PDB file of C-alpha atoms in Angstrom:
ATOM      1  CA  MET U   1      41.610  30.413  11.552  1.00  0.00           C
ATOM      2  CA  THR U   2      38.018  31.353  10.704  1.00  0.00           C
ATOM      3  CA  LEU U   3      38.477  31.549   7.005  1.00  0.00           C
ATOM      4  CA  LEU U   4      38.534  27.816   6.177  1.00  0.00           C
ATOM      5  CA  PRO U   5      35.064  26.935   7.484  1.00  0.00           C
ATOM      6  CA  LYS U   6      33.634  29.891   5.570  1.00  0.00           C
ATOM      7  CA  LEU U   7      35.337  28.832   2.372  1.00  0.00           C
ATOM      8  CA  ILE U   8      33.976  25.348   2.730  1.00  0.00           C
ATOM      9  CA  VAL U   9      30.389  26.640   3.145  1.00  0.00           C
ATOM     10  CA  VAL U  10      30.743  28.910   0.060  1.00  0.00           C
ATOM     11  CA  SER U  11      32.169  25.993  -1.956  1.00  0.00           C
ATOM     12  CA  ALA U  12      29.252  23.845  -1.063  1.00  0.00           C
ATOM     13  CA  LEU U  13      26.770  26.524  -2.117  1.00  0.00           C
ATOM     14  CA  VAL U  14      28.531  27.130  -5.448  1.00  0.00           C
ATOM     15  CA  LEU U  15      28.767  23.377  -6.252  1.00  0.00           C
ATOM     16  CA  THR U  16      25.032  22.616  -5.576  1.00  0.00           C
ATOM     17  CA  PRO U  17      23.705  24.100  -8.863  1.00  0.00           C
ATOM     18  CA  PHE U  18      26.368  22.244 -10.841  1.00  0.00           C
ATOM     19  CA  ILE U  19      25.360  18.919  -9.169  1.00  0.00           C
ATOM     20  CA  GLN U  20      21.685  19.600  -9.913  1.00  0.00           C
ATOM     21  CA  ALA U  21      22.537  20.508 -13.520  1.00  0.00           C
ATOM     22  CA  ALA U  22      24.476  17.282 -13.941  1.00  0.00           C
ATOM     23  CA  ASP U  23      21.584  15.171 -12.590  1.00  0.00           C
ATOM     24  CA  SER U  24      19.177  17.012 -14.867  1.00  0.00           C
ATOM     25  CA  SER U  25      21.426  16.365 -17.842  1.00  0.00           C
ATOM     26  CA  ALA U  26      21.626  12.627 -17.018  1.00  0.00           C
ATOM     27  CA  LEU U  27      17.838  12.516 -16.661  1.00  0.00           C
ATOM     28  CA  GLN U  28      17.466  14.175 -20.068  1.00  0.00           C
ATOM     29  CA  GLN U  29      19.869  11.658 -21.638  1.00  0.00           C
ATOM     30  CA  ALA U  30      17.791   8.803 -20.169  1.00  0.00           C
ATOM     31  CA  LEU U  31      14.626  10.393 -21.607  1.00  0.00           C
ATOM     32  CA  ASN U  32      16.319  10.494 -25.024  1.00  0.00           C
ATOM     33  CA  ASN U  33      17.622   6.951 -24.843  1.00  0.00           C
ATOM     34  CA  PRO U  34      16.712   5.025 -28.033  1.00  0.00           C
ATOM     35  CA  VAL U  35      15.242   2.145 -26.005  1.00  0.00           C
ATOM     36  CA  ARG U  36      12.219   4.324 -25.297  1.00  0.00           C
ATOM     37  CA  SER U  37       9.294   3.700 -27.627  1.00  0.00           C
ATOM     38  CA  ASP U  38       7.805   6.550 -29.606  1.00  0.00           C
ATOM     39  CA  ALA U  39       4.393   5.810 -28.019  1.00  0.00           C
ATOM     40  CA  ASN U  40       5.877   6.219 -24.541  1.00  0.00           C
ATOM     41  CA  LYS U  41       7.727   9.353 -25.472  1.00  0.00           C
ATOM     42  CA  ALA U  42       4.473  10.854 -26.813  1.00  0.00           C
ATOM     43  CA  ARG U  43       3.049  10.702 -23.260  1.00  0.00           C
ATOM     44  CA  ASP U  44       5.796  12.833 -21.723  1.00  0.00           C
ATOM     45  CA  ILE U  45       3.534  15.896 -22.094  1.00  0.00           C
ATOM     46  CA  TYR U  46       1.154  14.303 -19.592  1.00  0.00           C
ATOM     47  CA  ARG U  47       3.580  12.346 -17.347  1.00  0.00           C
ATOM     48  CA  HIS U  48       6.401  14.963 -17.077  1.00  0.00           C
ATOM     49  CA  PRO U  49       9.140  12.385 -16.246  1.00  0.00           C
ATOM     50  CA  LEU U  50      11.969  14.889 -16.061  1.00  0.00           C
ATOM     51  CA  GLU U  51      10.186  17.155 -13.558  1.00  0.00           C
ATOM     52  CA  THR U  52       8.706  14.265 -11.676  1.00  0.00           C
ATOM     53  CA  LEU U  53      11.930  12.319 -11.131  1.00  0.00           C
ATOM     54  CA  SER U  54      13.724  15.540 -10.209  1.00  0.00           C
ATOM     55  CA  PHE U  55      10.989  16.352  -7.659  1.00  0.00           C
ATOM     56  CA  PHE U  56      11.478  12.892  -6.133  1.00  0.00           C
ATOM     57  CA  GLU U  57      15.255  13.421  -5.932  1.00  0.00           C
ATOM     58  CA  VAL U  58      16.267  10.547  -8.303  1.00  0.00           C
ATOM     59  CA  THR U  59      19.815  10.844  -9.422  1.00  0.00           C
ATOM     60  CA  PRO U  60      22.051   8.490 -11.519  1.00  0.00           C
ATOM     61  CA  LYS U  61      23.595   7.238  -8.237  1.00  0.00           C
ATOM     62  CA  SER U  62      20.286   6.522  -6.511  1.00  0.00           C
ATOM     63  CA  THR U  63      19.062   3.089  -5.427  1.00  0.00           C
ATOM     64  CA  VAL U  64      15.444   3.174  -6.697  1.00  0.00           C
ATOM     65  CA  VAL U  65      12.565   0.714  -6.204  1.00  0.00           C
ATOM     66  CA  GLU U  66       9.629   1.057  -8.596  1.00  0.00           C
ATOM     67  CA  ILE U  67       6.519  -0.560  -7.326  1.00  0.00           C
ATOM     68  CA  SER U  68       4.192  -2.233  -9.829  1.00  0.00           C
ATOM     69  CA  PRO U  69       6.058  -1.014 -12.984  1.00  0.00           C
ATOM     70  CA  GLY U  70       3.381  -2.501 -15.289  1.00  0.00           C
ATOM     71  CA  SER U  71       4.566  -2.604 -18.858  1.00  0.00           C
ATOM     72  CA  GLY U  72       7.695  -0.659 -18.065  1.00  0.00           C
ATOM     73  CA  TRP U  73       6.917   2.962 -19.031  1.00  0.00           C
ATOM     74  CA  TYR U  74       9.273   4.317 -16.373  1.00  0.00           C
ATOM     75  CA  THR U  75      11.563   1.292 -16.702  1.00  0.00           C
ATOM     76  CA  GLU U  76      12.622   2.645 -20.074  1.00  0.00           C
ATOM     77  CA  ILE U  77      13.942   5.721 -18.264  1.00  0.00           C
ATOM     78  CA  LEU U  78      15.144   4.387 -14.959  1.00  0.00           C
ATOM     79  CA  ALA U  79      17.121   1.410 -16.290  1.00  0.00           C
ATOM     80  CA  PRO U  80      19.500   3.473 -18.457  1.00  0.00           C
ATOM     81  CA  LEU U  81      19.640   6.248 -15.885  1.00  0.00           C
ATOM     82  CA  LEU U  82      20.731   3.908 -13.030  1.00  0.00           C
ATOM     83  CA  SER U  83      22.676   1.279 -15.009  1.00  0.00           C
ATOM     84  CA  ALA U  84      26.203   2.641 -14.344  1.00  0.00           C
ATOM     85  CA  GLU U  85      26.190   4.008 -10.818  1.00  0.00           C
ATOM     86  CA  GLY U  86      22.825   3.389  -9.303  1.00  0.00           C
ATOM     87  CA  LYS U  87      20.502   0.371  -8.679  1.00  0.00           C
ATOM     88  CA  TYR U  88      17.016  -0.272 -10.018  1.00  0.00           C
ATOM     89  CA  TYR U  89      14.694  -2.764  -8.382  1.00  0.00           C
ATOM     90  CA  ALA U  90      11.409  -3.442 -10.242  1.00  0.00           C
ATOM     91  CA  ALA U  91       8.841  -4.869  -7.842  1.00  0.00           C
ATOM     92  CA  HIS U  92       6.375  -6.560 -10.157  1.00  0.00           C
ATOM     93  CA  HIS U  93       3.486  -9.083  -9.679  1.00  0.00           C
ATOM     94  CA  PRO U  94       4.462 -12.161  -7.601  1.00  0.00           C
ATOM     95  CA  ALA U  95       5.558 -15.157  -9.725  1.00  0.00           C
ATOM     96  CA  ASN U  96       2.977 -17.421  -7.997  1.00  0.00           C
ATOM     97  CA  SER U  97       0.036 -15.133  -8.717  1.00  0.00           C
ATOM     98  CA  THR U  98      -3.070 -16.935  -9.920  1.00  0.00           C
ATOM     99  CA  SER U  99      -4.396 -13.919 -11.769  1.00  0.00           C
ATOM    100  CA  ASP U 100      -4.275 -14.314 -15.599  1.00  0.00           C
ATOM    101  CA  TYR U 101      -3.730 -10.546 -15.914  1.00  0.00           C
ATOM    102  CA  SER U 102      -0.791 -10.664 -13.437  1.00  0.00           C
ATOM    103  CA  LYS U 103       0.742 -13.671 -15.201  1.00  0.00           C
ATOM    104  CA  ARG U 104       0.423 -12.009 -18.606  1.00  0.00           C
ATOM    105  CA  THR U 105       1.824  -8.661 -17.559  1.00  0.00           C
ATOM    106  CA  LEU U 106       4.713 -10.166 -15.629  1.00  0.00           C
ATOM    107  CA  ALA U 107       5.620 -12.332 -18.634  1.00  0.00           C
ATOM    108  CA  ALA U 108       5.556  -9.301 -20.920  1.00  0.00           C
ATOM    109  CA  PHE U 109       7.703  -7.343 -18.506  1.00  0.00           C
ATOM    110  CA  LYS U 110      10.289 -10.228 -18.378  1.00  0.00           C
ATOM    111  CA  GLU U 111      10.316 -10.241 -22.144  1.00  0.00           C
ATOM    112  CA  LYS U 112      11.019  -6.549 -22.096  1.00  0.00           C
ATOM    113  CA  LEU U 113      13.905  -6.951 -19.703  1.00  0.00           C
ATOM    114  CA  ALA U 114      15.397  -9.671 -21.909  1.00  0.00           C
ATOM    115  CA  SER U 115      14.983  -7.599 -25.131  1.00  0.00           C
ATOM    116  CA  ASN U 116      17.823  -5.111 -24.660  1.00  0.00           C
ATOM    117  CA  ASP U 117      21.191  -5.029 -22.855  1.00  0.00           C
ATOM    118  CA  VAL U 118      20.209  -1.703 -21.162  1.00  0.00           C
ATOM    119  CA  TYR U 119      18.010  -3.765 -18.822  1.00  0.00           C
ATOM    120  CA  LYS U 120      20.802  -6.203 -17.787  1.00  0.00           C
ATOM    121  CA  ASN U 121      21.214  -4.708 -14.256  1.00  0.00           C
ATOM    122  CA  VAL U 122      17.505  -4.478 -13.426  1.00  0.00           C
ATOM    123  CA  VAL U 123      16.726  -6.551 -10.343  1.00  0.00           C
ATOM    124  CA  LEU U 124      13.204  -8.072 -10.506  1.00  0.00           C
ATOM    125  CA  THR U 125      11.477  -8.420  -7.146  1.00  0.00           C
ATOM    126  CA  GLU U 126       7.911  -8.948  -6.083  1.00  0.00           C
ATOM    127  CA  PHE U 127       5.107  -6.828  -4.583  1.00  0.00           C
ATOM    128  CA  SER U 128       1.515  -7.267  -3.551  1.00  0.00           C
ATOM    129  CA  PRO U 129      -0.393  -5.283  -0.858  1.00  0.00           C
ATOM    130  CA  VAL U 130      -0.044  -7.899   1.878  1.00  0.00           C
ATOM    131  CA  PRO U 131       2.058  -7.836   5.041  1.00  0.00           C
ATOM    132  CA  GLY U 132       5.777  -8.652   5.045  1.00  0.00           C
ATOM    133  CA  GLN U 133       6.528  -8.037   1.339  1.00  0.00           C
ATOM    134  CA  GLN U 134      10.245  -7.390   0.745  1.00  0.00           C
ATOM    135  CA  VAL U 135      10.439  -5.189  -2.384  1.00  0.00           C
ATOM    136  CA  ALA U 136      14.191  -4.655  -1.871  1.00  0.00           C
ATOM    137  CA  PRO U 137      16.744  -5.345   0.906  1.00  0.00           C
ATOM    138  CA  ALA U 138      15.786  -3.583   4.117  1.00  0.00           C
ATOM    139  CA  GLY U 139      17.236  -0.074   4.417  1.00  0.00           C
ATOM    140  CA  SER U 140      18.791  -0.156   0.935  1.00  0.00           C
ATOM    141  CA  ALA U 141      16.747   2.288  -1.121  1.00  0.00           C
ATOM    142  CA  ASP U 142      17.142   6.028  -1.581  1.00  0.00           C
ATOM    143  CA  VAL U 143      13.803   6.312  -3.345  1.00  0.00           C
ATOM    144  CA  VAL U 144      10.701   4.178  -3.718  1.00  0.00           C
ATOM    145  CA  LEU U 145       8.421   5.185  -6.528  1.00  0.00           C
ATOM    146  CA  THR U 146       4.876   4.212  -7.569  1.00  0.00           C
ATOM    147  CA  PHE U 147       2.828   5.614 -10.396  1.00  0.00           C
ATOM    148  CA  ARG U 148      -0.964   5.361 -10.679  1.00  0.00           C
ATOM    149  CA  ASN U 149      -1.332   2.230  -8.560  1.00  0.00           C
ATOM    150  CA  LEU U 150      -3.007   3.227  -5.252  1.00  0.00           C
ATOM    151  CA  HIS U 151      -6.554   2.585  -6.531  1.00  0.00           C
ATOM    152  CA  ASN U 152      -5.631  -0.995  -7.510  1.00  0.00           C
ATOM    153  CA  TRP U 153      -4.255  -1.819  -4.042  1.00  0.00           C
ATOM    154  CA  TYR U 154      -7.263  -0.209  -2.317  1.00  0.00           C
ATOM    155  CA  MET U 155      -9.713  -2.134  -4.486  1.00  0.00           C
ATOM    156  CA  GLN U 156      -7.864  -5.368  -3.629  1.00  0.00           C
ATOM    157  CA  LYS U 157      -7.178  -4.998   0.050  1.00  0.00           C
ATOM    158  CA  GLY U 158      -8.787  -1.816   1.410  1.00  0.00           C
ATOM    159  CA  GLU U 159      -7.121   0.511   3.902  1.00  0.00           C
ATOM    160  CA  GLN U 160      -5.186  -2.214   5.683  1.00  0.00           C
ATOM    161  CA  GLY U 161      -3.749  -3.426   2.454  1.00  0.00           C
ATOM    162  CA  MET U 162      -2.620   0.137   1.670  1.00  0.00           C
ATOM    163  CA  VAL U 163      -0.940   0.496   5.047  1.00  0.00           C
ATOM    164  CA  ASP U 164       0.778  -2.903   4.565  1.00  0.00           C
ATOM    165  CA  ALA U 165       2.031  -1.681   1.190  1.00  0.00           C
ATOM    166  CA  PHE U 166       3.374   1.520   2.562  1.00  0.00           C
ATOM    167  CA  LYS U 167       5.075  -0.365   5.404  1.00  0.00           C
ATOM    168  CA  SER U 168       6.947  -2.525   2.895  1.00  0.00           C
ATOM    169  CA  PHE U 169       8.165   0.666   1.152  1.00  0.00           C
ATOM    170  CA  TYR U 170       9.165   2.147   4.510  1.00  0.00           C
ATOM    171  CA  ASP U 171      11.203  -0.946   5.351  1.00  0.00           C
ATOM    172  CA  ALA U 172      13.044  -0.866   2.037  1.00  0.00           C
ATOM    173  CA  LEU U 173      14.073   2.795   2.406  1.00  0.00           C
ATOM    174  CA  LYS U 174      17.091   4.165   4.171  1.00  0.00           C
ATOM    175  CA  PRO U 175      16.392   6.610   6.969  1.00  0.00           C
ATOM    176  CA  GLY U 176      15.764   9.893   5.224  1.00  0.00           C
ATOM    177  CA  GLY U 177      14.695   8.179   1.998  1.00  0.00           C
ATOM    178  CA  VAL U 178      11.929   9.358  -0.318  1.00  0.00           C
ATOM    179  CA  LEU U 179       8.629   7.779  -1.208  1.00  0.00           C
ATOM    180  CA  GLY U 180       7.282   9.331  -4.427  1.00  0.00           C
ATOM    181  CA  VAL U 181       3.609   8.790  -5.310  1.00  0.00           C
ATOM    182  CA  VAL U 182       1.769   9.799  -8.436  1.00  0.00           C
ATOM    183  CA  GLU U 183      -1.918   8.903  -8.602  1.00  0.00           C
ATOM    184  CA  HIS U 184      -5.191   9.775 -10.360  1.00  0.00           C
ATOM    185  CA  ARG U 185      -6.677  12.405  -8.068  1.00  0.00           C
ATOM    186  CA  LEU U 186     -10.320  12.292  -6.900  1.00  0.00           C
ATOM    187  CA  PRO U 187     -11.690  15.687  -6.013  1.00  0.00           C
ATOM    188  CA  GLU U 188     -12.322  15.783  -2.281  1.00  0.00           C
ATOM    189  CA  ALA U 189     -15.958  16.798  -2.902  1.00  0.00           C
ATOM    190  CA  LYS U 190     -16.578  13.444  -4.653  1.00  0.00           C
ATOM    191  CA  LYS U 191     -15.393  11.299  -1.752  1.00  0.00           C
ATOM    192  CA  GLY U 192     -19.018  10.703  -0.605  1.00  0.00           C
ATOM    193  CA  ASN U 193     -19.933   9.187  -3.946  1.00  0.00           C
ATOM    194  CA  ASP U 194     -19.218   5.655  -5.235  1.00  0.00           C
ATOM    195  CA  TRP U 195     -15.635   6.344  -6.333  1.00  0.00           C
ATOM    196  CA  LEU U 196     -14.055   2.983  -5.491  1.00  0.00           C
ATOM    197  CA  LYS U 197     -14.147   1.632  -9.038  1.00  0.00           C
ATOM    198  CA  SER U 198     -13.427   4.922 -10.779  1.00  0.00           C
ATOM    199  CA  GLY U 199      -9.652   4.576 -10.784  1.00  0.00           C
ATOM    200  CA  TYR U 200      -9.307   7.845  -8.912  1.00  0.00           C
ATOM    201  CA  PHE U 201      -8.133   8.163  -5.359  1.00  0.00           C
ATOM    202  CA  PRO U 202      -8.572  10.950  -2.680  1.00  0.00           C
ATOM    203  CA  GLN U 203      -5.352  12.759  -1.995  1.00  0.00           C
ATOM    204  CA  SER U 204      -6.221  13.193   1.671  1.00  0.00           C
ATOM    205  CA  LEU U 205      -6.633   9.430   2.092  1.00  0.00           C
ATOM    206  CA  ALA U 206      -3.310   8.693   0.376  1.00  0.00           C
ATOM    207  CA  ILE U 207      -1.583  11.003   2.786  1.00  0.00           C
ATOM    208  CA  GLU U 208      -3.419   9.584   5.797  1.00  0.00           C
ATOM    209  CA  LEU U 209      -2.521   5.971   5.033  1.00  0.00           C
ATOM    210  CA  ALA U 210       1.126   6.730   4.181  1.00  0.00           C
ATOM    211  CA  GLU U 211       1.498   8.571   7.454  1.00  0.00           C
ATOM    212  CA  LYS U 212      -0.025   5.626   9.286  1.00  0.00           C
ATOM    213  CA  ALA U 213       2.899   3.585   7.992  1.00  0.00           C
ATOM    214  CA  GLY U 214       5.288   6.086   9.449  1.00  0.00           C
ATOM    215  CA  PHE U 215       6.032   8.441   6.524  1.00  0.00           C
ATOM    216  CA  LYS U 216       5.954  12.189   6.732  1.00  0.00           C
ATOM    217  CA  LEU U 217       4.544  14.254   3.851  1.00  0.00           C
ATOM    218  CA  GLU U 218       7.291  16.626   2.862  1.00  0.00           C
ATOM    219  CA  ALA U 219       5.918  18.266  -0.278  1.00  0.00           C
ATOM    220  CA  SER U 220       3.252  18.035  -2.992  1.00  0.00           C
ATOM    221  CA  SER U 221       3.455  19.279  -6.553  1.00  0.00           C
ATOM    222  CA  GLU U 222       1.093  20.183  -9.308  1.00  0.00           C
ATOM    223  CA  ILE U 223       3.586  18.875 -11.983  1.00  0.00           C
ATOM    224  CA  ASN U 224       1.009  16.274 -13.131  1.00  0.00           C
ATOM    225  CA  ALA U 225      -2.170  18.261 -12.560  1.00  0.00           C
ATOM    226  CA  ASN U 226      -4.830  18.542 -15.320  1.00  0.00           C
ATOM    227  CA  PRO U 227      -7.587  21.047 -14.440  1.00  0.00           C
ATOM    228  CA  LYS U 228      -9.573  19.874 -17.489  1.00  0.00           C
ATOM    229  CA  ASP U 229     -10.197  16.513 -15.832  1.00  0.00           C
ATOM    230  CA  THR U 230     -13.500  16.546 -13.923  1.00  0.00           C
ATOM    231  CA  ALA U 231     -13.107  12.894 -12.772  1.00  0.00           C
ATOM    232  CA  ASP U 232     -16.679  11.996 -13.477  1.00  0.00           C
ATOM    233  CA  HIS U 233     -16.435  10.057 -16.726  1.00  0.00           C
ATOM    234  CA  PRO U 234     -18.780   7.186 -17.631  1.00  0.00           C
ATOM    235  CA  GLY U 235     -15.916   4.613 -17.634  1.00  0.00           C
ATOM    236  CA  GLY U 236     -13.903   6.152 -14.829  1.00  0.00           C
ATOM    237  CA  VAL U 237     -10.327   7.250 -15.414  1.00  0.00           C
ATOM    238  CA  TRP U 238     -10.043   4.693 -18.281  1.00  0.00           C
ATOM    239  CA  THR U 239     -12.369   6.877 -20.343  1.00  0.00           C
ATOM    240  CA  LEU U 240      -9.445   9.212 -20.868  1.00  0.00           C
ATOM    241  CA  PRO U 241      -6.348   8.562 -22.911  1.00  0.00           C
ATOM    242  CA  PRO U 242      -4.318   6.491 -23.226  1.00  0.00           C
ATOM    243  CA  THR U 243      -7.004   3.765 -22.653  1.00  0.00           C
ATOM    244  CA  LEU U 244     -10.033   5.526 -24.202  1.00  0.00           C
ATOM    245  CA  SER U 245     -12.447   2.817 -22.965  1.00  0.00           C
ATOM    246  CA  GLN U 246     -15.450   4.449 -24.699  1.00  0.00           C
ATOM    247  CA  LYS U 247     -13.673   3.860 -28.043  1.00  0.00           C
ATOM    248  CA  GLU U 248     -15.158   6.223 -30.666  1.00  0.00           C
ATOM    249  CA  GLN U 249     -17.928   7.641 -28.396  1.00  0.00           C
ATOM    250  CA  ASP U 250     -16.943  11.290 -27.577  1.00  0.00           C
ATOM    251  CA  LYS U 251     -13.342  10.371 -28.416  1.00  0.00           C
ATOM    252  CA  ASP U 252     -12.463  13.926 -29.533  1.00  0.00           C
ATOM    253  CA  LYS U 253     -13.796  15.254 -26.241  1.00  0.00           C
ATOM    254  CA  TYR U 254     -11.654  12.989 -24.133  1.00  0.00           C
ATOM    255  CA  LEU U 255      -8.573  13.544 -26.234  1.00  0.00           C
ATOM    256  CA  ALA U 256      -9.047  17.271 -25.731  1.00  0.00           C
ATOM    257  CA  ILE U 257      -9.074  16.674 -21.995  1.00  0.00           C
ATOM    258  CA  GLY U 258      -5.946  14.609 -22.110  1.00  0.00           C
ATOM    259  CA  GLU U 259      -4.725  12.188 -19.425  1.00  0.00           C
ATOM    260  CA  SER U 260      -5.987  12.317 -15.883  1.00  0.00           C
ATOM    261  CA  ASP U 261      -5.462  14.960 -13.167  1.00  0.00           C
ATOM    262  CA  ARG U 262      -2.761  13.497 -10.831  1.00  0.00           C
ATOM    263  CA  MET U 263      -1.488  14.172  -7.361  1.00  0.00           C
ATOM    264  CA  THR U 264       2.278  14.140  -6.980  1.00  0.00           C
ATOM    265  CA  LEU U 265       3.357  13.562  -3.367  1.00  0.00           C
ATOM    266  CA  LYS U 266       6.809  13.324  -1.804  1.00  0.00           C
ATOM    267  CA  PHE U 267       6.992  11.551   1.515  1.00  0.00           C
ATOM    268  CA  ARG U 268      10.096  11.120   3.714  1.00  0.00           C
ATOM    269  CA  LYS U 269      11.105   8.281   6.017  1.00  0.00           C
ATOM    270  CA  PRO U 270      12.234  10.053   9.170  1.00  0.00           C
ATOM    271  CA  ASP U 271      15.955  10.008   9.798  1.00  0.00           C
ATOM    272  CA  THR U 272      16.129   8.860  13.396  1.00  0.00           C
ATOM    273  CA  HIS U 273      19.899   9.434  13.749  1.00  0.00           C
TER     274      HIS U 273
END
């Protein structure tokens, strides 16, 4: 009578590595999808998409919301990964935005979605750091992701805007769901300086504001760390590749540093059941 429960436990333990291997294989296939541009693939050495998405528990069956996807760097990975069994919401700039930059980038993103059948199942929604934004149906998402965006929201709306943003992510997630954050990391020792326009963000403040919205920090990773980045460049984070805002001035120096040092944080929406 006691054998069956033990067998079930053993089976679960044996199956887990196979499940993880299958998810990793699907992620690798998405990374190799021909829809990805060569320029975007070249940045994998800095952005570590396989390791990052695995850390954030993204699988082919996940419902994923990407916040502020920009030109669609991660869209080229997530759309093919989730097209068959998952769901991908891309929460881009609001359609009624008055910002020329927002209008231009949203139009370019829509053109991207229309350019290939691999994007046919992408659901376009809206996000801005204001109260009451619905980035996806409430309680529908397994994972909410955002990459290198916190500094923009903070510059727009300050701490309250950040909390409002995190609350909209919290509302979209299922209980037990994951919020994955990657952001340019400001060294804590530099918090007293004028860092607001640098493009970098203090990790301690990111954690504090996410927790104010109800999240619990579960883990952090150094997947996207770059110890060569001193975060004190003349043009802020945009001095480094891929932007290289200083153009030819000290270009070799900044190419040798590479892309920014980044925090990688995994938050969890508490499961109240």
